[in-house]
Short mmCIF file of C-alpha atoms in Angstrom, two decimals:
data_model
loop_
_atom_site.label_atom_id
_atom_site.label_comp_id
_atom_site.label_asym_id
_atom_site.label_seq_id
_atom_site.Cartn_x
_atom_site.Cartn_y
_atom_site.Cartn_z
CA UNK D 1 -12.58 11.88 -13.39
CA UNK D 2 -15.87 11.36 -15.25
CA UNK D 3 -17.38 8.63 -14.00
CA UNK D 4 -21.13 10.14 -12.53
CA UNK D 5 -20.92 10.15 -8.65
CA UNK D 6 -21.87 7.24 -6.35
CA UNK D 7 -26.06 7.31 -4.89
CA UNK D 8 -26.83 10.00 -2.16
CA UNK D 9 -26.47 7.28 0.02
CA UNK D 10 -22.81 6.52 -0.76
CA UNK D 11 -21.47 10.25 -1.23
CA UNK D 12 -19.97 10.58 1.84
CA UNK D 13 -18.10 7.97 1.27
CA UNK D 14 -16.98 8.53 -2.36
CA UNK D 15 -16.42 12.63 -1.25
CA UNK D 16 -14.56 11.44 1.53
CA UNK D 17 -11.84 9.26 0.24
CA UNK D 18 -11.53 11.39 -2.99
CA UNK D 19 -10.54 14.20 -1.12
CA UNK D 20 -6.64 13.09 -2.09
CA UNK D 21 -6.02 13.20 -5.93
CA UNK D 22 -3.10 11.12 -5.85
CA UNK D 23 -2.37 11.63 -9.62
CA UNK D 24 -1.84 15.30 -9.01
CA UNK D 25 -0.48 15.34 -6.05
CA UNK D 26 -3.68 17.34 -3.97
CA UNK D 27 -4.84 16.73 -1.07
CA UNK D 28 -7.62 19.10 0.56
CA UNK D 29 -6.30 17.32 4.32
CA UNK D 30 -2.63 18.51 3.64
CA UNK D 31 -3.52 21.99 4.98
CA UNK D 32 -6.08 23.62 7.61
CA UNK D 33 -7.37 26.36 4.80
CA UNK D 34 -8.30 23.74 1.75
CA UNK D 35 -9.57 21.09 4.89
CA UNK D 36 -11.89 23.27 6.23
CA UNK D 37 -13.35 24.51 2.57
CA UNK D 38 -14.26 20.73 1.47
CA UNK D 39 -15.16 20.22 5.74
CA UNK D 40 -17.66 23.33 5.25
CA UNK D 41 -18.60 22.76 2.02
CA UNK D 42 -20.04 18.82 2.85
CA UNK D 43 -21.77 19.60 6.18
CA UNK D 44 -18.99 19.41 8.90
CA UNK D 45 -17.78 21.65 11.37
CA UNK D 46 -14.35 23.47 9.86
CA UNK D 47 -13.06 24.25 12.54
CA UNK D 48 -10.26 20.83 12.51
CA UNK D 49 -7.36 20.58 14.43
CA UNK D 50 -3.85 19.59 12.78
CA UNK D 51 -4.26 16.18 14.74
CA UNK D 52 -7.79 15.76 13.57
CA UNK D 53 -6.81 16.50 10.12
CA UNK D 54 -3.78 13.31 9.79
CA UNK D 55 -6.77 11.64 11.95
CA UNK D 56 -8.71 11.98 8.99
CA UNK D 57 -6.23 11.36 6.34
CA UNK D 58 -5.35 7.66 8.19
CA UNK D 59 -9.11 6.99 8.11
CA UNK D 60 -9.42 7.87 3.98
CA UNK D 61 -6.30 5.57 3.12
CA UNK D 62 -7.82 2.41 5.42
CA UNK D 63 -11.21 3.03 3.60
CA UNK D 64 -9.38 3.18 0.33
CA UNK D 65 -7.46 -0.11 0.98
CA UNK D 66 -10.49 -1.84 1.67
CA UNK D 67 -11.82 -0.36 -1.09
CA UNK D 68 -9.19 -1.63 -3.46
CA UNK D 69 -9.09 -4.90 -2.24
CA UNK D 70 -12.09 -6.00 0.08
CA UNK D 71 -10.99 -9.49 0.94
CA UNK D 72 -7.04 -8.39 2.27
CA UNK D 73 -6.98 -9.77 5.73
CA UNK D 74 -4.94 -6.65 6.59
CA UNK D 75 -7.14 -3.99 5.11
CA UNK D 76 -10.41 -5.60 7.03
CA UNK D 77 -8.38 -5.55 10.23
CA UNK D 78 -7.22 -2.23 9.43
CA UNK D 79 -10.83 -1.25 8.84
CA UNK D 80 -12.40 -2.77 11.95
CA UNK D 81 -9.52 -1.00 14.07
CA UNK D 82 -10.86 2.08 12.61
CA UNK D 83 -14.60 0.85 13.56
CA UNK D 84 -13.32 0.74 16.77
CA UNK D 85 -11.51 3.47 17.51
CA UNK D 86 -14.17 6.17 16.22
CA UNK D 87 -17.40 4.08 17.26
CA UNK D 88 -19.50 1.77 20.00
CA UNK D 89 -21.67 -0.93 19.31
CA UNK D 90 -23.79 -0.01 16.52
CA UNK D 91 -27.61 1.01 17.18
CA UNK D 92 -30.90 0.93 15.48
CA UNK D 93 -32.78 4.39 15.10
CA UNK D 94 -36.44 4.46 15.63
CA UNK D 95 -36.55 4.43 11.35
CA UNK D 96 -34.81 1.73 11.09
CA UNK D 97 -31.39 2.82 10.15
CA UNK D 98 -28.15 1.84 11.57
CA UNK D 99 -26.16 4.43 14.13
CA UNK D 100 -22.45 3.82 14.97
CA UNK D 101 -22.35 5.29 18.92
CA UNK D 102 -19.22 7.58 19.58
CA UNK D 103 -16.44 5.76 21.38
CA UNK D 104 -14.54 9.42 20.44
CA UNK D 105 -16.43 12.91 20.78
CA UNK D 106 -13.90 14.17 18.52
CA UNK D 107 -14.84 16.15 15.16
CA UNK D 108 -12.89 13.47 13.32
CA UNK D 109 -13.90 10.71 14.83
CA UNK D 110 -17.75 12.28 14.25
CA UNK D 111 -16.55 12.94 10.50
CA UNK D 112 -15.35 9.41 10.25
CA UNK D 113 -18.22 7.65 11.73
CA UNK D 114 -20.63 9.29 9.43
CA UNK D 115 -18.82 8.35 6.28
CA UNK D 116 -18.46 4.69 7.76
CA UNK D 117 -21.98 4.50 8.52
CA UNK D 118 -22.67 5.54 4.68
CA UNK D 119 -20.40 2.66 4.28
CA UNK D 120 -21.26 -0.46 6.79
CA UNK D 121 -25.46 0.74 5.66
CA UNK D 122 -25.09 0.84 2.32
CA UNK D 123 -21.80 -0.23 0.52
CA UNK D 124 -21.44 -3.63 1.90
CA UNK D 125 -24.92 -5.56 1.17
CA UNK D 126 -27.41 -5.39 -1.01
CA UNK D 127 -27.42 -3.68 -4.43
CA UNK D 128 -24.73 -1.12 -4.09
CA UNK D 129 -22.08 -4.44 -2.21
CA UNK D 130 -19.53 -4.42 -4.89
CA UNK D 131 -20.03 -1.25 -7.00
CA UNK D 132 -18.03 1.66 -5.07
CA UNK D 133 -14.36 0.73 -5.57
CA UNK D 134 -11.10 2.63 -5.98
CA UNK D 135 -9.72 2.35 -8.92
CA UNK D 136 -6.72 -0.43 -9.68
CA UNK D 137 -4.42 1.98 -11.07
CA UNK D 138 -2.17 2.19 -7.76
CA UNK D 139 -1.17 5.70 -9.00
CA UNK D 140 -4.47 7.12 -8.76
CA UNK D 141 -6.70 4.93 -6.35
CA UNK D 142 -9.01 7.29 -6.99
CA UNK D 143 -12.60 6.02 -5.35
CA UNK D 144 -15.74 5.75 -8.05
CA UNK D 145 -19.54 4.22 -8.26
CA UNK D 146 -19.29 1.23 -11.00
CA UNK D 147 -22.65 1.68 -13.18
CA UNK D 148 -21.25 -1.10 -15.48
CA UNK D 149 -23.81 -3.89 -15.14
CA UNK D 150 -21.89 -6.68 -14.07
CA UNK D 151 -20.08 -4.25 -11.58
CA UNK D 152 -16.35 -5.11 -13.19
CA UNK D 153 -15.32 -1.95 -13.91
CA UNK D 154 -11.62 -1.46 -12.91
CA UNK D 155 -10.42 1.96 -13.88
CA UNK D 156 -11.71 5.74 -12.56
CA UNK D 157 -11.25 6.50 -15.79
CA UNK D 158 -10.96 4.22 -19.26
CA UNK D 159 -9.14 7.54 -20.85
CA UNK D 160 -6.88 7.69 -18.44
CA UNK D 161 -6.29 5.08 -16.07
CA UNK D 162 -7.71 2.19 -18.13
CA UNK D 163 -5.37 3.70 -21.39
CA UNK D 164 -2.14 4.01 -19.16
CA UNK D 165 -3.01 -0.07 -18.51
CA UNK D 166 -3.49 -1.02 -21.85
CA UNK D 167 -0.55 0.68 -23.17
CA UNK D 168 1.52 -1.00 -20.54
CA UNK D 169 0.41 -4.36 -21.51
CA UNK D 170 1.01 -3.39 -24.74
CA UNK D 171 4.67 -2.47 -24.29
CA UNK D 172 5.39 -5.37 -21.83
CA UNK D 173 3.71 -7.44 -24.97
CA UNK D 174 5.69 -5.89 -27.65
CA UNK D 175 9.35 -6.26 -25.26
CA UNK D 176 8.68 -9.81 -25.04
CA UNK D 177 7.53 -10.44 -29.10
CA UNK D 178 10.91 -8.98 -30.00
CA UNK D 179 13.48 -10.64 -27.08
CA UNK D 180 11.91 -14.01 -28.46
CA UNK D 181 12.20 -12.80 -32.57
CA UNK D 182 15.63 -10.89 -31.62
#
């Protein structure tokens, strides 16, 4: 995609739920060898168990859905059940930042906490709130940092995703002109 990446402060989360390429079919979680390369190569231990690893897949698809639609009463329970299951009550470090406690000592659940941190801190309030979405295409969902500045970019990708859109409304436009001429 081209889009430039999200702030340092919401890579983990972008990284994270981009780890599926649902256009091409890829998926670094769908096997231990191409899991531990993207675990090793962002800062986590590699060493991921085949539980850990669907673990891990659930928790990108419930970020995801909140990220495609943040108001869904089923992807904010979906997302607080995942709040839950990985983390305590939250906690204030001496610098001020927030801390989700382990309710699971797991490498997931430590791997999903961090990335949900990144998330609750910085991708819910203030200036980054609405920018890091997935994109609407529901082929692709693929997760990007809107620049644009009134934050209503849709697509990952206007060449691709945004292009596939327009030339469906097109179509859909150009059916309907000729059943009414016809």
């Amino acid at each position: 995609m081209r889009r430039n990446p999200a702030p340092a402060e919401l890579e983990p989360v972008e990284a994270f739920c981009n780890t599926a390429t649902l256009l091409h079919g890829e998926d670094e979680f769908a096997r231990p060898g191409t899991a531990g390369g993207w675990l090793r190569a962002h800062g986590y231990p590699e060493a991921v168990a085949p539980g850990d690893l669907a673990a891990l897949t659930e928790a990108r698809e419930t970020v995801r859905a909140f990220l495609v639609e943040r108001t869904s009463p089923g992807a904010l329970d979906a997302l607080n059940h995942l709040i839950r299951s990985v983390a305590g009550a939250p906690a204030v470090r001496p610098d001020g930042s927030l801390a989700l406690r382990p309710a699971d000592d797991g490498p997931a659940a430590g791997i999903v906490r961090t990335v949900l941190e990144a998330l609750l801190r910085d991708g819910l309030t203030g200036r980054h709130a609405t920018r890091l979405k997935a994109c609407a295409a529901p082929e692709c969902r693929w997760v990007f940092y809107d620049r644009a500045p009134s934050s209503n970019g849709l697509w990952c990708d206007m060449d691709v995703c945004g292009a596939r859109h327009k030339m469906r409304a097109y179509r859909a436009r150009g059916g309907a002109a000729a059943r009414r001429d016809g």
